[in-house]
Amino acid sequence: KKSIDDFVLENITVAMDEAGITTVTLNRPTKRNALNAETIEELIEVFSHLPRMGARAIVLRAEGDHFCAGLDLVEHHVEDRRPEDFMHVCLRWHEAFNKMEYGGVPIIAALKGAVVGGGLELASSAHIRVADQSTYFALPEGQRGLFTGGGATIRVADLVGKSRMIDMMLTGRIYKDDEAISVGLAQYLVEDPEAKAYEIARAAAENPPLSNFAICSAISHMQNMSALDAAYAESVVAGIVNTQPASRDRLEAFANKTAARVKPKD
Ligand code: 1HE
């Protein structure tokens, strides 16, 4: 069975504690964590295996002042790619980001600085995004003479809506602070995104893994289905999750009036 020590990685580091709280760090700060082909392969490797290695929740963080500057523009320039080359580059990005979104383990992105272009595509593949005052979001593809290729047309459009995404791409508009929250680019704006991300990860890891698996894969799959098929799939998933042995104690505690009630804190 694969363990964390078996990963051979240049641009990413991975660590897991006894509780399965896992840290994935983008570790190419001198290049603002720009995503070159090698880093994408490492993301595929890591996110293919972590769900089977006991990861209960994953914090995705970055070294340096910026979360991720997107596509490695220098590599892209030097490689002088043909259309079919870049199409395959994009397929690898999709492989990595689909592994994240559909992997069934909660991923919480702790953001800072630039979350731009492919960096926003990466962040939008996480299940929850936590930002701070330094965090800013943009899709500078239009200005660079490029187009998104890492799933933004699906995931970023899903977060902010089509018109906002088109505006971001046409004009380079930057979102930050409360405005970024209100348009849906991040769910939390805090002073310490990493502390908040670990707090969320630890809370999520208290849920039975099967519940989290459904939450962090079924909802995404169902969005790709017709409403009729999604409702059917939901009944199948709920049939399995809602009868799992791991939930019996929790239901018993509720029935015995010893479980916490769902109420806002005073
Ligand atoms: C890079 C990249 C990169 C930095 N590819 N090398 N993304 C962008 O259009 C954003 C491009 N980056 C920037 O606008 C800025 O670098 C930042 C605002 C993120 C940071 O600024 P700053 O002043 O801290 O750093 P810097 O001096 O610009 O860059 C430091 C180094 O990182 C420098 O390398 P060095 O070897 O000269 O030290 C930069 O070249 C390098 N660097 N960003 C390559 N992106 C699947 S399609 C997705 C399409 C897209 O993602 S388009 C959006 C691309």
PDB file of C-alpha atoms and ligand atoms in Angstrom:
ATOM      1  CA  LYS A   1       0.000   0.000   0.000  1.00  0.00           C
ATOM      2  CA  LYS A   2       1.284   3.438  -0.951  1.00  0.00           C
ATOM      3  CA  SER A   3       2.357   5.801   1.803  1.00  0.00           C
ATOM      4  CA  ILE A   4       3.160   9.498   1.838  1.00  0.00           C
ATOM      5  CA  ASP A   5       6.901   8.751   1.865  1.00  0.00           C
ATOM      6  CA  ASP A   6       6.535   7.017  -1.511  1.00  0.00           C
ATOM      7  CA  PHE A   7       5.594  10.247  -3.269  1.00  0.00           C
ATOM      8  CA  VAL A   8       8.446  11.651  -5.366  1.00  0.00           C
ATOM      9  CA  LEU A   9       7.626  15.332  -5.689  1.00  0.00           C
ATOM     10  CA  GLU A  10       9.502  18.490  -6.752  1.00  0.00           C
ATOM     11  CA  ASN A  11       6.926  21.241  -6.430  1.00  0.00           C
ATOM     12  CA  ILE A  12       4.468  19.945  -3.849  1.00  0.00           C
ATOM     13  CA  THR A  13       4.828  18.675  -0.300  1.00  0.00           C
ATOM     14  CA  VAL A  14       2.374  16.413   1.523  1.00  0.00           C
ATOM     15  CA  ALA A  15       1.955  15.665   5.225  1.00  0.00           C
ATOM     16  CA  MET A  16      -0.716  13.773   7.167  1.00  0.00           C
ATOM     17  CA  ASP A  17      -1.375  13.662  10.913  1.00  0.00           C
ATOM     18  CA  GLU A  18      -2.752  10.702  12.934  1.00  0.00           C
ATOM     19  CA  ALA A  19      -6.304  11.969  12.429  1.00  0.00           C
ATOM     20  CA  GLY A  20      -5.905  11.968   8.649  1.00  0.00           C
ATOM     21  CA  ILE A  21      -5.835  15.772   8.423  1.00  0.00           C
ATOM     22  CA  THR A  22      -3.658  16.195   5.371  1.00  0.00           C
ATOM     23  CA  THR A  23      -1.691  19.182   4.163  1.00  0.00           C
ATOM     24  CA  VAL A  24      -0.886  19.611   0.476  1.00  0.00           C
ATOM     25  CA  THR A  25       1.465  22.549  -0.099  1.00  0.00           C
ATOM     26  CA  LEU A  26       2.249  24.233  -3.395  1.00  0.00           C
ATOM     27  CA  ASN A  27       5.980  24.682  -3.012  1.00  0.00           C
ATOM     28  CA  ARG A  28       7.298  26.675  -5.931  1.00  0.00           C
ATOM     29  CA  PRO A  29       7.186  30.147  -4.366  1.00  0.00           C
ATOM     30  CA  THR A  30      10.008  31.637  -6.451  1.00  0.00           C
ATOM     31  CA  LYS A  31       7.703  31.173  -9.451  1.00  0.00           C
ATOM     32  CA  ARG A  32       4.610  32.227  -7.471  1.00  0.00           C
ATOM     33  CA  ASN A  33       3.497  28.584  -7.583  1.00  0.00           C
ATOM     34  CA  ALA A  34       2.857  28.789 -11.329  1.00  0.00           C
ATOM     35  CA  LEU A  35       1.614  25.458 -12.641  1.00  0.00           C
ATOM     36  CA  ASN A  36       4.119  23.838 -14.992  1.00  0.00           C
ATOM     37  CA  ALA A  37       3.508  20.410 -16.510  1.00  0.00           C
ATOM     38  CA  GLU A  38       5.487  18.697 -13.755  1.00  0.00           C
ATOM     39  CA  THR A  39       3.367  20.238 -10.987  1.00  0.00           C
ATOM     40  CA  ILE A  40       0.186  19.103 -12.711  1.00  0.00           C
ATOM     41  CA  GLU A  41       1.553  15.534 -12.851  1.00  0.00           C
ATOM     42  CA  GLU A  42       2.337  15.784  -9.133  1.00  0.00           C
ATOM     43  CA  LEU A  43      -1.188  16.985  -8.349  1.00  0.00           C
ATOM     44  CA  ILE A  44      -2.566  13.992 -10.263  1.00  0.00           C
ATOM     45  CA  GLU A  45      -0.281  11.630  -8.344  1.00  0.00           C
ATOM     46  CA  VAL A  46      -1.129  13.101  -4.955  1.00  0.00           C
ATOM     47  CA  PHE A  47      -4.882  13.466  -5.399  1.00  0.00           C
ATOM     48  CA  SER A  48      -5.181  10.021  -7.024  1.00  0.00           C
ATOM     49  CA  HIS A  49      -3.763   8.371  -3.935  1.00  0.00           C
ATOM     50  CA  LEU A  50      -4.676  10.485  -0.901  1.00  0.00           C
ATOM     51  CA  PRO A  51      -8.316   9.312  -0.727  1.00  0.00           C
ATOM     52  CA  ARG A  52      -7.061   5.716  -0.366  1.00  0.00           C
ATOM     53  CA  MET A  53      -4.295   6.623   2.075  1.00  0.00           C
ATOM     54  CA  GLY A  54      -6.511   7.569   4.992  1.00  0.00           C
ATOM     55  CA  ALA A  55      -6.874  11.280   4.252  1.00  0.00           C
ATOM     56  CA  ARG A  56      -9.999  12.489   6.088  1.00  0.00           C
ATOM     57  CA  ALA A  57      -9.764  16.134   5.027  1.00  0.00           C
ATOM     58  CA  ILE A  58      -7.177  18.049   3.021  1.00  0.00           C
ATOM     59  CA  VAL A  59      -5.905  21.596   3.439  1.00  0.00           C
ATOM     60  CA  LEU A  60      -4.461  22.941   0.192  1.00  0.00           C
ATOM     61  CA  ARG A  61      -2.038  25.761   0.995  1.00  0.00           C
ATOM     62  CA  ALA A  62       0.886  27.501  -0.648  1.00  0.00           C
ATOM     63  CA  GLU A  63       4.398  28.675   0.209  1.00  0.00           C
ATOM     64  CA  GLY A  64       5.191  32.343  -0.392  1.00  0.00           C
ATOM     65  CA  ASP A  65       2.936  35.362  -0.700  1.00  0.00           C
ATOM     66  CA  HIS A  66       0.786  34.079  -3.563  1.00  0.00           C
ATOM     67  CA  PHE A  67      -1.448  31.033  -3.728  1.00  0.00           C
ATOM     68  CA  CYS A  68      -0.945  30.396  -7.439  1.00  0.00           C
ATOM     69  CA  ALA A  69      -0.108  32.512 -10.508  1.00  0.00           C
ATOM     70  CA  GLY A  70      -1.775  30.071 -12.913  1.00  0.00           C
ATOM     71  CA  LEU A  71      -0.350  28.469 -16.027  1.00  0.00           C
ATOM     72  CA  ASP A  72       3.453  28.570 -16.216  1.00  0.00           C
ATOM     73  CA  LEU A  73       3.569  31.176 -18.965  1.00  0.00           C
ATOM     74  CA  VAL A  74       7.335  30.884 -19.422  1.00  0.00           C
ATOM     75  CA  GLU A  75       7.164  27.121 -19.934  1.00  0.00           C
ATOM     76  CA  HIS A  76       4.241  27.608 -22.301  1.00  0.00           C
ATOM     77  CA  HIS A  77       6.238  30.206 -24.249  1.00  0.00           C
ATOM     78  CA  VAL A  78       9.429  28.127 -24.403  1.00  0.00           C
ATOM     79  CA  GLU A  79       7.644  24.913 -25.357  1.00  0.00           C
ATOM     80  CA  ASP A  80       6.016  26.672 -28.328  1.00  0.00           C
ATOM     81  CA  ARG A  81       3.133  24.208 -28.241  1.00  0.00           C
ATOM     82  CA  ARG A  82       0.883  23.200 -31.125  1.00  0.00           C
ATOM     83  CA  PRO A  83      -2.904  23.051 -30.606  1.00  0.00           C
ATOM     84  CA  GLU A  84      -2.848  19.292 -30.053  1.00  0.00           C
ATOM     85  CA  ASP A  85      -0.004  19.649 -27.524  1.00  0.00           C
ATOM     86  CA  PHE A  86      -1.926  22.165 -25.469  1.00  0.00           C
ATOM     87  CA  MET A  87      -5.122  20.154 -25.736  1.00  0.00           C
ATOM     88  CA  HIS A  88      -3.255  17.340 -24.018  1.00  0.00           C
ATOM     89  CA  VAL A  89      -1.862  19.759 -21.428  1.00  0.00           C
ATOM     90  CA  CYS A  90      -5.466  20.699 -20.636  1.00  0.00           C
ATOM     91  CA  LEU A  91      -6.507  17.045 -20.365  1.00  0.00           C
ATOM     92  CA  ARG A  92      -3.861  16.571 -17.651  1.00  0.00           C
ATOM     93  CA  TRP A  93      -5.126  19.648 -15.798  1.00  0.00           C
ATOM     94  CA  HIS A  94      -8.645  18.219 -15.970  1.00  0.00           C
ATOM     95  CA  GLU A  95      -7.353  14.886 -14.682  1.00  0.00           C
ATOM     96  CA  ALA A  96      -5.789  16.609 -11.654  1.00  0.00           C
ATOM     97  CA  PHE A  97      -8.729  18.877 -10.876  1.00  0.00           C
ATOM     98  CA  ASN A  98     -11.344  16.161 -11.404  1.00  0.00           C
ATOM     99  CA  LYS A  99      -9.416  13.953  -8.975  1.00  0.00           C
ATOM    100  CA  MET A 100      -9.794  16.757  -6.463  1.00  0.00           C
ATOM    101  CA  GLU A 101     -13.450  17.638  -7.030  1.00  0.00           C
ATOM    102  CA  TYR A 102     -14.720  14.066  -7.379  1.00  0.00           C
ATOM    103  CA  GLY A 103     -12.302  12.354  -4.986  1.00  0.00           C
ATOM    104  CA  GLY A 104     -14.727  12.209  -2.070  1.00  0.00           C
ATOM    105  CA  VAL A 105     -12.371  13.801   0.499  1.00  0.00           C
ATOM    106  CA  PRO A 106     -13.062  17.400   1.573  1.00  0.00           C
ATOM    107  CA  ILE A 107     -10.446  19.827   0.235  1.00  0.00           C
ATOM    108  CA  ILE A 108     -10.217  23.263   1.822  1.00  0.00           C
ATOM    109  CA  ALA A 109      -8.082  25.841   0.015  1.00  0.00           C
ATOM    110  CA  ALA A 110      -6.281  28.392   2.201  1.00  0.00           C
ATOM    111  CA  LEU A 111      -5.758  31.334  -0.131  1.00  0.00           C
ATOM    112  CA  LYS A 112      -3.531  34.428  -0.205  1.00  0.00           C
ATOM    113  CA  GLY A 113      -2.231  36.883  -2.756  1.00  0.00           C
ATOM    114  CA  ALA A 114      -2.788  35.995  -6.391  1.00  0.00           C
ATOM    115  CA  VAL A 115      -5.407  33.360  -7.183  1.00  0.00           C
ATOM    116  CA  VAL A 116      -5.390  34.007 -10.888  1.00  0.00           C
ATOM    117  CA  GLY A 117      -5.982  32.185 -14.157  1.00  0.00           C
ATOM    118  CA  GLY A 118      -5.120  28.547 -13.638  1.00  0.00           C
ATOM    119  CA  GLY A 119      -4.631  29.352  -9.938  1.00  0.00           C
ATOM    120  CA  LEU A 120      -8.335  30.143  -9.719  1.00  0.00           C
ATOM    121  CA  GLU A 121      -9.085  26.963 -11.653  1.00  0.00           C
ATOM    122  CA  LEU A 122      -7.106  25.046  -9.037  1.00  0.00           C
ATOM    123  CA  ALA A 123      -8.803  26.844  -6.136  1.00  0.00           C
ATOM    124  CA  SER A 124     -12.246  26.272  -7.626  1.00  0.00           C
ATOM    125  CA  SER A 125     -11.555  22.525  -7.647  1.00  0.00           C
ATOM    126  CA  ALA A 126     -11.385  22.598  -3.859  1.00  0.00           C
ATOM    127  CA  HIS A 127     -14.662  22.179  -1.980  1.00  0.00           C
ATOM    128  CA  ILE A 128     -14.250  25.247   0.245  1.00  0.00           C
ATOM    129  CA  ARG A 129     -12.171  28.396  -0.254  1.00  0.00           C
ATOM    130  CA  VAL A 130     -10.883  30.581   2.601  1.00  0.00           C
ATOM    131  CA  ALA A 131      -9.414  34.007   1.743  1.00  0.00           C
ATOM    132  CA  ASP A 132      -7.734  36.882   3.584  1.00  0.00           C
ATOM    133  CA  GLN A 133      -7.292  40.605   2.849  1.00  0.00           C
ATOM    134  CA  SER A 134      -4.331  39.916   0.559  1.00  0.00           C
ATOM    135  CA  THR A 135      -6.243  37.451  -1.601  1.00  0.00           C
ATOM    136  CA  TYR A 136      -7.355  38.518  -5.053  1.00  0.00           C
ATOM    137  CA  PHE A 137      -9.044  36.659  -7.877  1.00  0.00           C
ATOM    138  CA  ALA A 138      -8.726  37.297 -11.603  1.00  0.00           C
ATOM    139  CA  LEU A 139      -8.835  35.622 -14.989  1.00  0.00           C
ATOM    140  CA  PRO A 140      -6.134  37.500 -16.948  1.00  0.00           C
ATOM    141  CA  GLU A 141      -6.384  35.109 -19.891  1.00  0.00           C
ATOM    142  CA  GLY A 142      -7.826  37.743 -22.228  1.00  0.00           C
ATOM    143  CA  GLN A 143      -4.922  40.131 -21.586  1.00  0.00           C
ATOM    144  CA  ARG A 144      -2.405  37.331 -22.153  1.00  0.00           C
ATOM    145  CA  GLY A 145      -4.035  36.338 -25.432  1.00  0.00           C
ATOM    146  CA  LEU A 146      -5.112  33.047 -23.926  1.00  0.00           C
ATOM    147  CA  PHE A 147      -8.243  31.197 -22.884  1.00  0.00           C
ATOM    148  CA  THR A 148      -8.953  29.163 -19.778  1.00  0.00           C
ATOM    149  CA  GLY A 149      -8.012  25.499 -20.136  1.00  0.00           C
ATOM    150  CA  GLY A 150      -8.199  24.062 -16.634  1.00  0.00           C
ATOM    151  CA  GLY A 151     -11.933  23.875 -16.135  1.00  0.00           C
ATOM    152  CA  ALA A 152     -12.788  27.526 -15.410  1.00  0.00           C
ATOM    153  CA  THR A 153     -15.593  27.510 -17.952  1.00  0.00           C
ATOM    154  CA  ILE A 154     -17.225  24.908 -15.708  1.00  0.00           C
ATOM    155  CA  ARG A 155     -16.093  25.645 -12.147  1.00  0.00           C
ATOM    156  CA  VAL A 156     -15.562  29.408 -12.122  1.00  0.00           C
ATOM    157  CA  ALA A 157     -18.727  29.964 -14.142  1.00  0.00           C
ATOM    158  CA  ASP A 158     -20.461  27.800 -11.552  1.00  0.00           C
ATOM    159  CA  LEU A 159     -19.130  29.942  -8.686  1.00  0.00           C
ATOM    160  CA  VAL A 160     -19.733  33.427 -10.083  1.00  0.00           C
ATOM    161  CA  GLY A 161     -22.129  32.919 -13.022  1.00  0.00           C
ATOM    162  CA  LYS A 162     -21.536  33.319 -16.731  1.00  0.00           C
ATOM    163  CA  SER A 163     -21.755  37.115 -17.030  1.00  0.00           C
ATOM    164  CA  ARG A 164     -19.293  37.799 -14.231  1.00  0.00           C
ATOM    165  CA  MET A 165     -16.865  35.272 -15.628  1.00  0.00           C
ATOM    166  CA  ILE A 166     -17.060  36.833 -19.086  1.00  0.00           C
ATOM    167  CA  ASP A 167     -16.475  40.283 -17.551  1.00  0.00           C
ATOM    168  CA  MET A 168     -13.439  38.943 -15.631  1.00  0.00           C
ATOM    169  CA  MET A 169     -11.997  37.445 -18.820  1.00  0.00           C
ATOM    170  CA  LEU A 170     -12.712  40.384 -21.110  1.00  0.00           C
ATOM    171  CA  THR A 171     -11.531  43.147 -18.782  1.00  0.00           C
ATOM    172  CA  GLY A 172      -9.177  41.477 -16.310  1.00  0.00           C
ATOM    173  CA  ARG A 173     -11.429  42.656 -13.467  1.00  0.00           C
ATOM    174  CA  ILE A 174     -10.010  41.755 -10.071  1.00  0.00           C
ATOM    175  CA  TYR A 175     -12.210  40.691  -7.154  1.00  0.00           C
ATOM    176  CA  LYS A 176     -11.086  40.832  -3.539  1.00  0.00           C
ATOM    177  CA  ASP A 177     -12.303  41.329   0.044  1.00  0.00           C
ATOM    178  CA  ASP A 178     -16.059  41.305   0.726  1.00  0.00           C
ATOM    179  CA  GLU A 179     -16.876  41.621  -2.941  1.00  0.00           C
ATOM    180  CA  ALA A 180     -15.061  38.357  -3.670  1.00  0.00           C
ATOM    181  CA  ILE A 181     -17.131  36.700  -0.965  1.00  0.00           C
ATOM    182  CA  SER A 182     -20.394  38.164  -2.172  1.00  0.00           C
ATOM    183  CA  VAL A 183     -19.874  36.934  -5.749  1.00  0.00           C
ATOM    184  CA  GLY A 184     -19.042  33.453  -4.460  1.00  0.00           C
ATOM    185  CA  LEU A 185     -15.308  33.177  -5.161  1.00  0.00           C
ATOM    186  CA  ALA A 186     -14.598  32.283  -1.527  1.00  0.00           C
ATOM    187  CA  GLN A 187     -16.824  31.343   1.411  1.00  0.00           C
ATOM    188  CA  TYR A 188     -14.735  32.804   4.250  1.00  0.00           C
ATOM    189  CA  LEU A 189     -12.754  36.040   4.634  1.00  0.00           C
ATOM    190  CA  VAL A 190     -10.543  35.813   7.725  1.00  0.00           C
ATOM    191  CA  GLU A 191      -7.226  37.063   9.100  1.00  0.00           C
ATOM    192  CA  ASP A 192      -5.637  33.637   9.122  1.00  0.00           C
ATOM    193  CA  PRO A 193      -6.935  31.452   6.272  1.00  0.00           C
ATOM    194  CA  GLU A 194      -4.738  28.500   7.206  1.00  0.00           C
ATOM    195  CA  ALA A 195      -5.968  28.384  10.798  1.00  0.00           C
ATOM    196  CA  LYS A 196      -9.552  28.625   9.511  1.00  0.00           C
ATOM    197  CA  ALA A 197      -8.917  25.939   6.869  1.00  0.00           C
ATOM    198  CA  TYR A 198      -7.622  23.524   9.519  1.00  0.00           C
ATOM    199  CA  GLU A 199     -10.606  24.331  11.753  1.00  0.00           C
ATOM    200  CA  ILE A 200     -12.942  23.465   8.856  1.00  0.00           C
ATOM    201  CA  ALA A 201     -10.917  20.358   7.987  1.00  0.00           C
ATOM    202  CA  ARG A 202     -11.054  19.090  11.572  1.00  0.00           C
ATOM    203  CA  ALA A 203     -14.793  19.725  11.784  1.00  0.00           C
ATOM    204  CA  ALA A 204     -15.414  17.935   8.473  1.00  0.00           C
ATOM    205  CA  ALA A 205     -13.223  15.011   9.541  1.00  0.00           C
ATOM    206  CA  GLU A 206     -15.637  14.387  12.440  1.00  0.00           C
ATOM    207  CA  ASN A 207     -18.266  13.270   9.923  1.00  0.00           C
ATOM    208  CA  PRO A 208     -18.326   9.636   8.840  1.00  0.00           C
ATOM    209  CA  PRO A 209     -16.068   9.231   5.760  1.00  0.00           C
ATOM    210  CA  LEU A 210     -18.947   7.808   3.735  1.00  0.00           C
ATOM    211  CA  SER A 211     -21.002  10.957   4.356  1.00  0.00           C
ATOM    212  CA  ASN A 212     -18.078  13.126   3.286  1.00  0.00           C
ATOM    213  CA  PHE A 213     -17.502  10.924   0.252  1.00  0.00           C
ATOM    214  CA  ALA A 214     -21.072  11.585  -0.848  1.00  0.00           C
ATOM    215  CA  ILE A 215     -20.898  15.309  -0.082  1.00  0.00           C
ATOM    216  CA  CYS A 216     -17.581  15.734  -1.908  1.00  0.00           C
ATOM    217  CA  SER A 217     -18.391  13.729  -5.023  1.00  0.00           C
ATOM    218  CA  ALA A 218     -22.123  13.088  -5.411  1.00  0.00           C
ATOM    219  CA  ILE A 219     -23.164  16.743  -5.495  1.00  0.00           C
ATOM    220  CA  SER A 220     -20.645  17.415  -8.266  1.00  0.00           C
ATOM    221  CA  HIS A 221     -21.708  14.363 -10.252  1.00  0.00           C
ATOM    222  CA  MET A 222     -25.376  15.246  -9.870  1.00  0.00           C
ATOM    223  CA  GLN A 223     -24.776  18.706 -11.284  1.00  0.00           C
ATOM    224  CA  ASN A 224     -23.752  16.967 -14.515  1.00  0.00           C
ATOM    225  CA  MET A 225     -27.004  15.004 -14.724  1.00  0.00           C
ATOM    226  CA  SER A 226     -30.543  15.776 -15.748  1.00  0.00           C
ATOM    227  CA  ALA A 227     -32.773  16.613 -12.788  1.00  0.00           C
ATOM    228  CA  LEU A 228     -34.528  13.272 -13.232  1.00  0.00           C
ATOM    229  CA  ASP A 229     -31.292  11.276 -13.158  1.00  0.00           C
ATOM    230  CA  ALA A 230     -29.873  13.383 -10.340  1.00  0.00           C
ATOM    231  CA  ALA A 231     -32.915  12.678  -8.182  1.00  0.00           C
ATOM    232  CA  TYR A 232     -32.539   8.979  -8.884  1.00  0.00           C
ATOM    233  CA  ALA A 233     -28.812   9.058  -8.102  1.00  0.00           C
ATOM    234  CA  GLU A 234     -29.557  10.998  -4.919  1.00  0.00           C
ATOM    235  CA  SER A 235     -31.936   8.291  -3.745  1.00  0.00           C
ATOM    236  CA  VAL A 236     -29.292   5.627  -4.365  1.00  0.00           C
ATOM    237  CA  VAL A 237     -26.557   7.573  -2.557  1.00  0.00           C
ATOM    238  CA  ALA A 238     -28.894   8.387   0.339  1.00  0.00           C
ATOM    239  CA  GLY A 239     -29.956   4.756   0.516  1.00  0.00           C
ATOM    240  CA  ILE A 240     -26.359   3.761   1.191  1.00  0.00           C
ATOM    241  CA  VAL A 241     -25.198   6.721   3.282  1.00  0.00           C
ATOM    242  CA  ASN A 242     -28.303   7.097   5.436  1.00  0.00           C
ATOM    243  CA  THR A 243     -28.276   3.454   6.503  1.00  0.00           C
ATOM    244  CA  GLN A 244     -24.532   3.198   7.229  1.00  0.00           C
ATOM    245  CA  PRO A 245     -23.529   1.609  10.529  1.00  0.00           C
ATOM    246  CA  ALA A 246     -21.410   4.666  11.350  1.00  0.00           C
ATOM    247  CA  SER A 247     -24.540   6.809  11.690  1.00  0.00           C
ATOM    248  CA  ARG A 248     -26.409   4.490  14.093  1.00  0.00           C
ATOM    249  CA  ASP A 249     -24.775   5.937  17.232  1.00  0.00           C
ATOM    250  CA  ARG A 250     -25.512   9.441  16.082  1.00  0.00           C
ATOM    251  CA  LEU A 251     -29.175   8.659  15.441  1.00  0.00           C
ATOM    252  CA  GLU A 252     -29.472   6.852  18.747  1.00  0.00           C
ATOM    253  CA  ALA A 253     -27.980   9.872  20.540  1.00  0.00           C
ATOM    254  CA  PHE A 254     -30.553  12.105  18.898  1.00  0.00           C
ATOM    255  CA  ALA A 255     -33.383   9.771  19.833  1.00  0.00           C
ATOM    256  CA  ASN A 256     -32.075   9.683  23.426  1.00  0.00           C
ATOM    257  CA  LYS A 257     -31.860  13.469  23.497  1.00  0.00           C
ATOM    258  CA  THR A 258     -28.098  13.416  24.135  1.00  0.00           C
ATOM    259  CA  ALA A 259     -27.052  14.772  20.745  1.00  0.00           C
ATOM    260  CA  ALA A 260     -26.396  18.470  20.113  1.00  0.00           C
ATOM    261  CA  ARG A 261     -29.341  20.377  18.689  1.00  0.00           C
ATOM    262  CA  VAL A 262     -29.003  22.427  15.511  1.00  0.00           C
ATOM    263  CA  LYS A 263     -29.138  25.973  16.831  1.00  0.00           C
ATOM    264  CA  PRO A 264     -27.081  29.115  16.243  1.00  0.00           C
ATOM    265  CA  LYS A 265     -24.634  30.026  19.014  1.00  0.00           C
ATOM    266  CA  ASP A 266     -25.790  33.008  21.142  1.00  0.00           C
TER     267      ASP A 266
HETATM  268  C1  1HE B   1       5.717  33.026 -13.408  1.00  0.00           C
HETATM  269  C2  1HE B   1       4.332  33.174 -13.398  1.00  0.00           C
HETATM  270  C3  1HE B   1       3.585  32.408 -14.323  1.00  0.00           C
HETATM  271  C4  1HE B   1       5.151  34.470 -11.895  1.00  0.00           C
HETATM  272  N1  1HE B   1       4.271  31.605 -15.163  1.00  0.00           N
HETATM  273  N2  1HE B   1       6.346  32.208 -14.253  1.00  0.00           N
HETATM  274  N3  1HE B   1      -1.080  34.004 -14.998  1.00  0.00           N
HETATM  275  C5  1HE B   1      -0.838  35.313 -14.976  1.00  0.00           C
HETATM  276  O1  1HE B   1      -1.074  36.020 -15.935  1.00  0.00           O
HETATM  277  C6  1HE B   1      -0.191  35.853 -13.729  1.00  0.00           C
HETATM  278  C7  1HE B   1       1.299  36.076 -13.993  1.00  0.00           C
HETATM  279  N4  1HE B   1       2.007  36.483 -12.797  1.00  0.00           N
HETATM  280  C8  1HE B   1       1.915  37.737 -12.267  1.00  0.00           C
HETATM  281  O2  1HE B   1       1.128  38.572 -12.693  1.00  0.00           O
HETATM  282  C9  1HE B   1       2.818  38.046 -11.120  1.00  0.00           C
HETATM  283  O3  1HE B   1       3.945  37.185 -11.187  1.00  0.00           O
HETATM  284  C10 1HE B   1       2.175  37.917  -9.723  1.00  0.00           C
HETATM  285  C11 1HE B   1       1.166  39.048  -9.534  1.00  0.00           C
HETATM  286  C12 1HE B   1       1.508  36.572  -9.521  1.00  0.00           C
HETATM  287  C13 1HE B   1       3.297  38.050  -8.648  1.00  0.00           C
HETATM  288  O4  1HE B   1       3.985  39.258  -8.852  1.00  0.00           O
HETATM  289  P1  1HE B   1       5.440  39.451  -8.201  1.00  0.00           P
HETATM  290  O5  1HE B   1       5.865  40.869  -8.517  1.00  0.00           O
HETATM  291  O6  1HE B   1       5.439  39.023  -6.789  1.00  0.00           O
HETATM  292  O7  1HE B   1       6.410  38.404  -8.940  1.00  0.00           O
HETATM  293  P2  1HE B   1       7.081  38.480 -10.395  1.00  0.00           P
HETATM  294  O8  1HE B   1       8.341  39.304 -10.330  1.00  0.00           O
HETATM  295  O9  1HE B   1       6.108  38.838 -11.449  1.00  0.00           O
HETATM  296  O10 1HE B   1       7.457  36.950 -10.641  1.00  0.00           O
HETATM  297  C14 1HE B   1       8.420  36.288  -9.820  1.00  0.00           C
HETATM  298  C15 1HE B   1       8.912  35.104 -10.592  1.00  0.00           C
HETATM  299  O11 1HE B   1       7.821  34.204 -10.788  1.00  0.00           O
HETATM  300  C16 1HE B   1       9.391  35.455 -11.992  1.00  0.00           C
HETATM  301  O12 1HE B   1      10.376  34.507 -12.336  1.00  0.00           O
HETATM  302  P3  1HE B   1      11.965  34.863 -12.289  1.00  0.00           P
HETATM  303  O13 1HE B   1      12.623  33.606 -12.753  1.00  0.00           O
HETATM  304  O14 1HE B   1      12.136  36.048 -13.204  1.00  0.00           O
HETATM  305  O15 1HE B   1      12.255  35.202 -10.847  1.00  0.00           O
HETATM  306  C17 1HE B   1       8.186  35.229 -12.848  1.00  0.00           C
HETATM  307  O16 1HE B   1       8.502  34.951 -14.186  1.00  0.00           O
HETATM  308  C18 1HE B   1       7.620  33.995 -12.183  1.00  0.00           C
HETATM  309  N5  1HE B   1       6.199  33.847 -12.465  1.00  0.00           N
HETATM  310  N6  1HE B   1       3.989  34.070 -12.445  1.00  0.00           N
HETATM  311  C19 1HE B   1       5.610  31.517 -15.107  1.00  0.00           C
HETATM  312  N7  1HE B   1       2.254  32.454 -14.378  1.00  0.00           N
HETATM  313  C20 1HE B   1      -4.754  25.984 -18.442  1.00  0.00           C
HETATM  314  S1  1HE B   1      -4.897  27.524 -19.058  1.00  0.00           S
HETATM  315  C21 1HE B   1      -4.660  28.604 -17.748  1.00  0.00           C
HETATM  316  C22 1HE B   1      -4.327  29.972 -18.310  1.00  0.00           C
HETATM  317  C23 1HE B   1      -3.756  30.878 -17.267  1.00  0.00           C
HETATM  318  O17 1HE B   1      -3.482  30.490 -16.158  1.00  0.00           O
HETATM  319  S2  1HE B   1      -3.509  32.498 -17.745  1.00  0.00           S
HETATM  320  C24 1HE B   1      -3.000  33.329 -16.319  1.00  0.00           C
HETATM  321  C25 1HE B   1      -1.508  33.267 -16.140  1.00  0.00           C
END
